[in-house]
Amino acid sequence: MAAFISLILVGLYLQEATAVIHSLRYFYTASSGVPDFPSYVSVGLVDDVQISYCDSRTNINVPKQEWMKEVSSEHPNYWEEETATCLGKQQVFKANIEIAKQRFKQTGGVHVYQQMYGCEWDDETGEVKGYDQIGYDGEDFLFLDLQTLTWIAPVQQAVITKNKWDNNRAAIENERSYLTQTCPEWLKKYLSYGRSSLMREDLPSVSILQKSSSSPISCFATGFYPNRAEMFWSIDRVEIHDGVNRGEILPNNDGTFQMTVDIDLSSVPPEDWTNYECVFQFSGISIFHRLENPKRNNEGNSVILLLFQFNLNVQKEKPPETNIPDVHRKLNTVIL
């Protein structure tokens, strides 16, 4: 099928860089009854980029980014401490999954015990948020409320642990200190190591395509980084929701991201299509793609294709140097 290619009016608005919320998160997973899979896995991520990995088969914590090796120059024992944490949590998690099985009156089968904790830091306001969440078999089991410094038990089987941990005020205060002070300081340190990768900003190639006169119109953006982006359809710069299907942000093989937003204009006269814009927003930049009247091929189908690409590198300042505690992490994991 022959395709008619036409340029579509594009507006680019460069605004002041907006604030970015950076994150440091750790995921720990213990499992039982899962064949050919490690019984324990730990993963660390900065801004959703994996920085470390350890499991019960290798029993060694290793860097997953080249720039993470720099930490050893300032903290020579860093990876040895990470490995010790992996081995210690592995034993505690093995005990906890057995305790959880008893409380839920389970014997065999597949079961998973998980913990996710970490912090977020707003690089403009300096606001910090911390979290510690525990799940069992895919459901919430316990989570820490930093406002009240108490544990929340969504299920009855976790109440005994909540009461036990709430009464350990020293441990809660230690966790508060880690999540609100130590964690964000180490997050800034990791950002300084990986700033050329983590803090780069790549704008996307954007295409708009309608396969036939009855199919939705797709606005497709690919090649952008990081994954904090928005894309939507609008009329007169007002976002619209009717007939719009927004896809998830998905990773590309090269570490960048892609996303698609479809709109159904089958009930809209083609002459009114010029009122519609696809808007891509990213780190203070808004890119507007206005539709034009569709072309028709010999079979009566309409094909609209837009290809547009920016090559804009926005450099942000290096995070400030801070006095990082020698004990970079972790929280003490205790028996349920």
mmCIF file of C-alpha atoms in Angstrom:
data_model
loop_
_atom_site.group_PDB
_atom_site.id
_atom_site.type_symbol
_atom_site.label_atom_id
_atom_site.label_comp_id
_atom_site.label_asym_id
_atom_site.label_seq_id
_atom_site.Cartn_x
_atom_site.Cartn_y
_atom_site.Cartn_z
ATOM 1 C CA MET A 1 0.000 0.000 0.000
ATOM 2 C CA ALA A 2 1.379 3.363 -0.978
ATOM 3 C CA ALA A 3 1.765 5.754 1.902
ATOM 4 C CA PHE A 4 1.245 9.489 1.684
ATOM 5 C CA ILE A 5 3.724 11.319 3.878
ATOM 6 C CA SER A 6 3.093 14.881 4.904
ATOM 7 C CA LEU A 7 4.633 17.271 7.376
ATOM 8 C CA ILE A 8 2.343 18.325 10.169
ATOM 9 C CA LEU A 9 2.532 21.652 11.946
ATOM 10 C CA VAL A 10 4.807 21.262 14.929
ATOM 11 C CA GLY A 11 5.267 23.737 17.752
ATOM 12 C CA LEU A 12 8.139 23.495 20.205
ATOM 13 C CA TYR A 13 8.047 25.430 23.438
ATOM 14 C CA LEU A 14 11.196 25.524 25.557
ATOM 15 C CA GLN A 15 10.508 26.427 29.140
ATOM 16 C CA GLU A 16 12.653 26.559 32.243
ATOM 17 C CA ALA A 17 13.726 23.121 33.424
ATOM 18 C CA THR A 18 11.232 21.648 35.818
ATOM 19 C CA ALA A 19 12.061 19.881 39.025
ATOM 20 C CA VAL A 20 12.883 16.199 38.890
ATOM 21 C CA ILE A 21 12.091 13.748 41.650
ATOM 22 C CA HIS A 22 14.953 11.277 41.989
ATOM 23 C CA SER A 23 14.614 7.937 43.735
ATOM 24 C CA LEU A 24 16.720 5.274 45.422
ATOM 25 C CA ARG A 25 14.929 1.982 45.970
ATOM 26 C CA TYR A 26 15.854 -1.520 47.046
ATOM 27 C CA PHE A 27 13.818 -4.637 46.300
ATOM 28 C CA TYR A 28 14.319 -7.871 48.226
ATOM 29 C CA THR A 29 12.485 -11.057 47.278
ATOM 30 C CA ALA A 30 12.440 -14.459 48.979
ATOM 31 C CA SER A 31 10.493 -17.322 47.443
ATOM 32 C CA SER A 32 9.708 -20.944 48.113
ATOM 33 C CA GLY A 33 8.405 -23.620 45.787
ATOM 34 C CA VAL A 34 9.739 -21.883 42.632
ATOM 35 C CA PRO A 35 11.886 -24.331 40.631
ATOM 36 C CA ASP A 36 15.019 -23.159 38.811
ATOM 37 C CA PHE A 37 14.927 -19.724 40.440
ATOM 38 C CA PRO A 38 17.059 -18.282 43.275
ATOM 39 C CA SER A 39 15.341 -18.441 46.650
ATOM 40 C CA TYR A 40 16.527 -14.884 47.353
ATOM 41 C CA VAL A 41 17.190 -11.885 45.066
ATOM 42 C CA SER A 42 18.114 -8.294 45.909
ATOM 43 C CA VAL A 43 18.159 -5.392 43.461
ATOM 44 C CA GLY A 44 19.037 -1.714 43.919
ATOM 45 C CA LEU A 45 17.797 1.035 41.598
ATOM 46 C CA VAL A 46 18.480 4.753 41.167
ATOM 47 C CA ASP A 47 15.854 6.556 39.098
ATOM 48 C CA ASP A 48 14.611 3.106 38.009
ATOM 49 C CA VAL A 49 18.070 2.183 36.665
ATOM 50 C CA GLN A 50 19.504 -0.962 38.240
ATOM 51 C CA ILE A 51 22.702 -0.304 40.180
ATOM 52 C CA SER A 52 23.304 -3.575 42.079
ATOM 53 C CA TYR A 53 22.335 -7.247 42.162
ATOM 54 C CA CYS A 54 22.762 -10.238 44.461
ATOM 55 C CA ASP A 55 21.072 -13.629 44.723
ATOM 56 C CA SER A 56 21.287 -16.846 46.721
ATOM 57 C CA ARG A 57 23.170 -18.626 43.972
ATOM 58 C CA THR A 58 26.052 -16.195 43.512
ATOM 59 C CA ASN A 59 26.064 -14.866 47.106
ATOM 60 C CA ILE A 60 27.935 -11.745 46.038
ATOM 61 C CA ASN A 61 26.594 -8.234 45.483
ATOM 62 C CA VAL A 62 27.865 -6.725 42.231
ATOM 63 C CA PRO A 63 27.521 -3.343 40.461
ATOM 64 C CA LYS A 64 25.245 -3.266 37.421
ATOM 65 C CA GLN A 65 26.449 0.092 36.081
ATOM 66 C CA GLU A 66 30.044 0.909 35.231
ATOM 67 C CA TRP A 67 29.863 4.191 37.139
ATOM 68 C CA MET A 68 28.827 2.381 40.326
ATOM 69 C CA LYS A 69 32.371 1.025 40.562
ATOM 70 C CA GLU A 70 33.508 4.551 41.467
ATOM 71 C CA VAL A 71 32.028 4.179 44.939
ATOM 72 C CA SER A 72 34.932 1.898 45.900
ATOM 73 C CA SER A 73 37.396 4.770 45.534
ATOM 74 C CA GLU A 74 35.732 6.620 48.428
ATOM 75 C CA HIS A 75 34.394 3.615 50.330
ATOM 76 C CA PRO A 76 36.796 0.684 49.786
ATOM 77 C CA ASN A 77 34.643 -1.807 51.721
ATOM 78 C CA TYR A 78 31.400 -0.857 49.995
ATOM 79 C CA TRP A 79 30.836 -4.040 47.970
ATOM 80 C CA GLU A 80 31.979 -6.286 50.808
ATOM 81 C CA GLU A 81 29.362 -4.612 53.023
ATOM 82 C CA GLU A 82 26.765 -5.046 50.282
ATOM 83 C CA THR A 83 27.556 -8.741 50.069
ATOM 84 C CA ALA A 84 27.316 -9.100 53.852
ATOM 85 C CA THR A 85 23.904 -7.423 53.724
ATOM 86 C CA CYS A 86 22.811 -9.828 51.002
ATOM 87 C CA LEU A 87 23.855 -12.849 53.059
ATOM 88 C CA GLY A 88 22.260 -11.534 56.251
ATOM 89 C CA LYS A 89 18.926 -10.595 54.677
ATOM 90 C CA GLN A 90 18.852 -13.911 52.871
ATOM 91 C CA GLN A 91 18.727 -15.803 56.165
ATOM 92 C CA VAL A 92 16.163 -13.464 57.755
ATOM 93 C CA PHE A 93 13.904 -13.577 54.702
ATOM 94 C CA LYS A 94 14.100 -17.375 54.647
ATOM 95 C CA ALA A 95 12.826 -17.410 58.234
ATOM 96 C CA ASN A 96 10.157 -14.784 57.549
ATOM 97 C CA ILE A 97 8.633 -16.629 54.626
ATOM 98 C CA GLU A 98 8.215 -19.694 56.848
ATOM 99 C CA ILE A 99 6.593 -17.590 59.576
ATOM 100 C CA ALA A 100 4.228 -16.032 57.052
ATOM 101 C CA LYS A 101 3.254 -19.468 55.745
ATOM 102 C CA GLN A 102 2.392 -20.554 59.275
ATOM 103 C CA ARG A 103 0.253 -17.490 59.911
ATOM 104 C CA PHE A 104 -1.679 -18.022 56.696
ATOM 105 C CA LYS A 105 -1.916 -21.764 57.485
ATOM 106 C CA GLN A 106 -0.082 -22.763 54.330
ATOM 107 C CA THR A 107 2.169 -25.731 53.698
ATOM 108 C CA GLY A 108 3.261 -26.392 50.119
ATOM 109 C CA GLY A 109 2.889 -24.330 46.977
ATOM 110 C CA VAL A 110 4.614 -21.218 45.658
ATOM 111 C CA HIS A 111 5.022 -18.311 48.096
ATOM 112 C CA VAL A 112 6.822 -14.967 47.853
ATOM 113 C CA TYR A 113 7.919 -12.554 50.588
ATOM 114 C CA GLN A 114 9.093 -9.101 49.461
ATOM 115 C CA GLN A 115 10.376 -5.846 50.863
ATOM 116 C CA MET A 116 10.723 -2.520 49.038
ATOM 117 C CA TYR A 117 12.179 0.503 50.736
ATOM 118 C CA GLY A 118 13.976 3.668 49.801
ATOM 119 C CA CYS A 119 13.510 7.383 49.333
ATOM 120 C CA GLU A 120 12.666 10.145 46.869
ATOM 121 C CA TRP A 121 14.325 13.565 46.633
ATOM 122 C CA ASP A 122 12.941 16.621 44.839
ATOM 123 C CA ASP A 123 15.980 18.385 43.359
ATOM 124 C CA GLU A 124 14.197 21.764 43.401
ATOM 125 C CA THR A 125 12.385 21.909 46.739
ATOM 126 C CA GLY A 126 14.643 19.501 48.613
ATOM 127 C CA GLU A 127 11.583 17.588 49.815
ATOM 128 C CA VAL A 128 12.332 13.999 50.870
ATOM 129 C CA LYS A 129 9.944 11.062 51.120
ATOM 130 C CA GLY A 130 10.803 7.654 52.511
ATOM 131 C CA TYR A 131 8.997 4.336 52.378
ATOM 132 C CA ASP A 132 9.295 0.787 53.645
ATOM 133 C CA GLN A 133 6.755 -1.742 52.405
ATOM 134 C CA ILE A 134 6.472 -5.493 52.894
ATOM 135 C CA GLY A 135 4.336 -7.812 50.812
ATOM 136 C CA TYR A 136 3.433 -11.476 50.895
ATOM 137 C CA ASP A 137 2.123 -13.474 47.921
ATOM 138 C CA GLY A 138 1.495 -10.299 45.957
ATOM 139 C CA GLU A 139 -0.551 -8.520 48.643
ATOM 140 C CA ASP A 140 0.328 -5.773 51.111
ATOM 141 C CA PHE A 141 1.466 -7.190 54.449
ATOM 142 C CA LEU A 142 3.040 -4.276 56.355
ATOM 143 C CA PHE A 143 4.141 -0.729 55.634
ATOM 144 C CA LEU A 144 5.663 2.055 57.667
ATOM 145 C CA ASP A 145 3.804 5.332 58.196
ATOM 146 C CA LEU A 146 6.581 7.895 58.607
ATOM 147 C CA GLN A 147 4.137 10.566 59.746
ATOM 148 C CA THR A 148 3.035 8.623 62.826
ATOM 149 C CA LEU A 149 6.128 6.392 63.065
ATOM 150 C CA THR A 150 3.932 3.311 63.301
ATOM 151 C CA TRP A 151 3.526 0.197 61.211
ATOM 152 C CA ILE A 152 0.276 -0.371 59.318
ATOM 153 C CA ALA A 153 -1.070 -3.928 59.051
ATOM 154 C CA PRO A 154 -3.547 -4.315 56.155
ATOM 155 C CA VAL A 155 -4.156 -7.983 57.033
ATOM 156 C CA GLN A 156 -4.880 -9.676 60.354
ATOM 157 C CA GLN A 157 -1.894 -12.007 59.999
ATOM 158 C CA ALA A 158 0.450 -9.011 60.249
ATOM 159 C CA VAL A 159 -0.978 -7.489 63.442
ATOM 160 C CA ILE A 160 1.305 -9.475 65.722
ATOM 161 C CA THR A 161 4.325 -8.095 63.843
ATOM 162 C CA LYS A 162 2.936 -4.560 63.881
ATOM 163 C CA ASN A 163 2.584 -4.643 67.664
ATOM 164 C CA LYS A 164 6.046 -6.083 68.081
ATOM 165 C CA TRP A 165 7.745 -3.548 65.810
ATOM 166 C CA ASP A 166 5.727 -0.561 67.100
ATOM 167 C CA ASN A 167 7.057 -1.268 70.591
ATOM 168 C CA ASN A 168 10.666 -1.098 69.370
ATOM 169 C CA ARG A 169 10.938 2.704 69.337
ATOM 170 C CA ALA A 170 14.718 2.672 68.898
ATOM 171 C CA ALA A 171 14.404 0.645 65.694
ATOM 172 C CA ILE A 172 11.674 2.935 64.322
ATOM 173 C CA GLU A 173 13.739 6.035 65.059
ATOM 174 C CA ASN A 174 16.733 4.430 63.364
ATOM 175 C CA GLU A 175 14.607 3.715 60.325
ATOM 176 C CA ARG A 176 13.223 7.250 60.244
ATOM 177 C CA SER A 177 16.774 8.596 60.316
ATOM 178 C CA TYR A 178 17.860 6.301 57.506
ATOM 179 C CA LEU A 179 14.894 6.960 55.220
ATOM 180 C CA THR A 180 14.863 10.741 55.644
ATOM 181 C CA GLN A 181 18.585 11.494 55.998
ATOM 182 C CA THR A 182 21.026 8.731 55.091
ATOM 183 C CA CYS A 183 19.099 7.423 52.091
ATOM 184 C CA PRO A 184 18.715 10.786 50.295
ATOM 185 C CA GLU A 185 22.382 11.637 50.957
ATOM 186 C CA TRP A 186 23.465 8.413 49.292
ATOM 187 C CA LEU A 187 21.002 9.028 46.477
ATOM 188 C CA LYS A 188 22.750 12.345 45.767
ATOM 189 C CA LYS A 189 26.095 10.561 45.847
ATOM 190 C CA TYR A 190 24.950 7.961 43.299
ATOM 191 C CA LEU A 191 23.558 10.732 41.094
ATOM 192 C CA SER A 192 26.940 12.442 41.140
ATOM 193 C CA TYR A 193 28.627 9.208 40.021
ATOM 194 C CA GLY A 194 26.170 8.524 37.222
ATOM 195 C CA ARG A 195 25.153 12.062 36.267
ATOM 196 C CA SER A 196 26.298 11.733 32.630
ATOM 197 C CA SER A 197 23.915 8.796 32.242
ATOM 198 C CA LEU A 198 21.192 9.288 34.848
ATOM 199 C CA MET A 199 20.774 13.035 34.397
ATOM 200 C CA ARG A 200 20.936 13.193 30.611
ATOM 201 C CA GLU A 201 17.784 14.171 28.758
ATOM 202 C CA ASP A 202 17.088 12.755 25.294
ATOM 203 C CA LEU A 203 14.129 14.033 23.302
ATOM 204 C CA PRO A 204 12.179 11.558 21.179
ATOM 205 C CA SER A 205 11.366 10.837 17.614
ATOM 206 C CA VAL A 206 7.602 11.262 17.284
ATOM 207 C CA SER A 207 5.355 9.785 14.618
ATOM 208 C CA ILE A 208 1.638 9.995 13.956
ATOM 209 C CA LEU A 209 -0.023 7.240 11.943
ATOM 210 C CA GLN A 210 -3.499 6.199 10.910
ATOM 211 C CA LYS A 211 -3.583 2.849 9.145
ATOM 212 C CA SER A 212 -7.055 3.268 7.646
ATOM 213 C CA SER A 213 -9.936 5.731 7.704
ATOM 214 C CA SER A 214 -11.714 3.694 10.406
ATOM 215 C CA SER A 215 -8.773 2.998 12.705
ATOM 216 C CA PRO A 216 -7.591 5.174 15.606
ATOM 217 C CA ILE A 217 -4.831 7.722 15.121
ATOM 218 C CA SER A 218 -1.674 6.808 17.016
ATOM 219 C CA CYS A 219 0.837 9.284 18.388
ATOM 220 C CA PHE A 220 4.051 7.358 19.028
ATOM 221 C CA ALA A 221 7.160 8.723 20.782
ATOM 222 C CA THR A 222 10.374 6.734 21.098
ATOM 223 C CA GLY A 223 13.964 7.319 22.141
ATOM 224 C CA PHE A 224 13.347 9.631 25.090
ATOM 225 C CA TYR A 225 15.152 9.502 28.441
ATOM 226 C CA PRO A 226 14.423 9.507 31.351
ATOM 227 C CA ASN A 227 10.969 7.944 31.563
ATOM 228 C CA ARG A 228 9.283 10.907 33.253
ATOM 229 C CA ALA A 229 7.238 12.087 30.288
ATOM 230 C CA GLU A 230 3.619 12.867 29.461
ATOM 231 C CA MET A 231 1.805 12.591 26.158
ATOM 232 C CA PHE A 232 -1.847 13.369 25.430
ATOM 233 C CA TRP A 233 -4.304 14.675 22.841
ATOM 234 C CA SER A 234 -5.727 18.176 23.131
ATOM 235 C CA ILE A 235 -8.000 20.757 21.512
ATOM 236 C CA ASP A 236 -6.975 24.397 21.966
ATOM 237 C CA ARG A 237 -4.277 23.245 24.405
ATOM 238 C CA VAL A 238 -6.891 21.593 26.657
ATOM 239 C CA GLU A 239 -6.360 17.887 27.312
ATOM 240 C CA ILE A 240 -9.171 15.623 26.139
ATOM 241 C CA HIS A 241 -10.026 12.150 27.422
ATOM 242 C CA ASP A 242 -12.978 10.895 25.346
ATOM 243 C CA GLY A 243 -11.890 8.303 22.812
ATOM 244 C CA VAL A 244 -8.291 8.385 24.030
ATOM 245 C CA ASN A 245 -6.326 5.234 24.902
ATOM 246 C CA ARG A 246 -3.056 5.922 26.687
ATOM 247 C CA GLY A 247 -0.389 3.219 26.622
ATOM 248 C CA GLU A 248 2.274 2.578 29.237
ATOM 249 C CA ILE A 249 5.813 3.898 29.044
ATOM 250 C CA LEU A 250 7.912 0.949 27.869
ATOM 251 C CA PRO A 251 11.691 0.418 27.699
ATOM 252 C CA ASN A 252 13.665 0.188 24.470
ATOM 253 C CA ASN A 253 16.645 -2.119 24.044
ATOM 254 C CA ASP A 254 19.048 0.848 24.133
ATOM 255 C CA GLY A 255 17.875 2.038 27.548
ATOM 256 C CA THR A 256 15.564 4.760 26.243
ATOM 257 C CA PHE A 257 11.769 4.656 26.413
ATOM 258 C CA GLN A 258 8.698 4.692 24.199
ATOM 259 C CA MET A 259 4.992 5.420 24.588
ATOM 260 C CA THR A 260 1.827 5.576 22.472
ATOM 261 C CA VAL A 261 -1.426 7.512 22.825
ATOM 262 C CA ASP A 262 -4.309 6.643 20.467
ATOM 263 C CA ILE A 263 -7.397 8.699 19.683
ATOM 264 C CA ASP A 264 -10.569 7.616 17.892
ATOM 265 C CA LEU A 265 -11.737 10.337 15.470
ATOM 266 C CA SER A 266 -14.086 8.131 13.465
ATOM 267 C CA SER A 267 -17.051 10.310 14.458
ATOM 268 C CA VAL A 268 -15.230 13.589 13.720
ATOM 269 C CA PRO A 269 -15.422 15.087 10.188
ATOM 270 C CA PRO A 270 -11.959 15.080 8.590
ATOM 271 C CA GLU A 271 -12.123 18.826 8.065
ATOM 272 C CA ASP A 272 -12.210 19.234 11.866
ATOM 273 C CA TRP A 273 -9.112 17.140 12.486
ATOM 274 C CA THR A 274 -6.903 20.229 12.372
ATOM 275 C CA ASN A 275 -8.299 21.162 15.791
ATOM 276 C CA TYR A 276 -6.518 18.199 17.373
ATOM 277 C CA GLU A 277 -2.940 18.143 18.644
ATOM 278 C CA CYS A 278 -0.758 15.433 20.101
ATOM 279 C CA VAL A 279 1.266 16.963 22.937
ATOM 280 C CA PHE A 280 4.511 15.476 24.262
ATOM 281 C CA GLN A 281 5.766 17.019 27.519
ATOM 282 C CA PHE A 282 9.177 16.315 28.912
ATOM 283 C CA SER A 283 11.377 18.134 31.445
ATOM 284 C CA GLY A 284 9.957 21.587 30.825
ATOM 285 C CA ILE A 285 9.600 21.077 27.065
ATOM 286 C CA SER A 286 6.270 20.846 25.270
ATOM 287 C CA ILE A 287 6.085 19.633 21.676
ATOM 288 C CA PHE A 288 2.798 20.094 19.799
ATOM 289 C CA HIS A 289 1.855 18.084 16.716
ATOM 290 C CA ARG A 290 -1.263 19.406 14.980
ATOM 291 C CA LEU A 291 -3.182 17.132 12.641
ATOM 292 C CA GLU A 292 -3.972 18.132 9.097
ATOM 293 C CA ASN A 293 -6.687 16.879 6.774
ATOM 294 C CA PRO A 294 -5.936 13.229 5.924
ATOM 295 C CA LYS A 295 -4.666 12.229 2.483
ATOM 296 C CA ARG A 296 -6.303 9.330 0.709
ATOM 297 C CA ASN A 297 -4.612 6.520 -1.140
ATOM 298 C CA ASN A 298 -6.046 4.705 -4.146
ATOM 299 C CA GLU A 299 -7.999 2.312 -1.939
ATOM 300 C CA GLY A 300 -9.741 5.105 -0.062
ATOM 301 C CA ASN A 301 -7.757 4.594 3.148
ATOM 302 C CA SER A 302 -6.141 7.529 4.889
ATOM 303 C CA VAL A 303 -2.521 7.424 5.945
ATOM 304 C CA ILE A 304 -0.951 10.152 8.040
ATOM 305 C CA LEU A 305 2.671 9.879 9.013
ATOM 306 C CA LEU A 306 4.784 12.355 10.906
ATOM 307 C CA LEU A 307 8.434 11.892 11.710
ATOM 308 C CA PHE A 308 10.072 14.490 13.897
ATOM 309 C CA GLN A 309 13.171 14.380 16.017
ATOM 310 C CA PHE A 310 15.034 16.678 18.365
ATOM 311 C CA ASN A 311 18.632 16.247 19.397
ATOM 312 C CA LEU A 312 18.805 18.354 22.531
ATOM 313 C CA ASN A 313 21.065 17.579 25.435
ATOM 314 C CA VAL A 314 20.127 19.372 28.632
ATOM 315 C CA GLN A 315 22.837 19.288 31.250
ATOM 316 C CA LYS A 316 21.902 19.740 34.882
ATOM 317 C CA GLU A 317 24.192 20.788 37.639
ATOM 318 C CA LYS A 318 26.017 18.134 39.585
ATOM 319 C CA PRO A 319 24.271 17.349 42.880
ATOM 320 C CA PRO A 320 25.985 19.045 45.803
ATOM 321 C CA GLU A 321 28.651 17.174 47.693
ATOM 322 C CA THR A 322 27.462 16.019 51.089
ATOM 323 C CA ASN A 323 28.917 14.414 54.163
ATOM 324 C CA ILE A 324 27.882 10.809 53.631
ATOM 325 C CA PRO A 325 27.807 8.554 56.676
ATOM 326 C CA ASP A 326 30.202 5.605 56.473
ATOM 327 C CA VAL A 327 27.322 3.233 57.152
ATOM 328 C CA HIS A 328 25.605 3.810 53.817
ATOM 329 C CA ARG A 329 22.840 1.282 54.462
ATOM 330 C CA LYS A 330 20.973 -0.931 55.297
ATOM 331 C CA LEU A 331 18.061 -1.049 57.625
ATOM 332 C CA ASN A 332 18.182 -3.943 60.015
ATOM 333 C CA THR A 333 15.770 -6.569 58.783
ATOM 334 C CA VAL A 334 14.175 -8.430 61.682
ATOM 335 C CA ILE A 335 12.163 -11.567 62.130
ATOM 336 C CA LEU A 336 8.395 -11.251 61.827
#
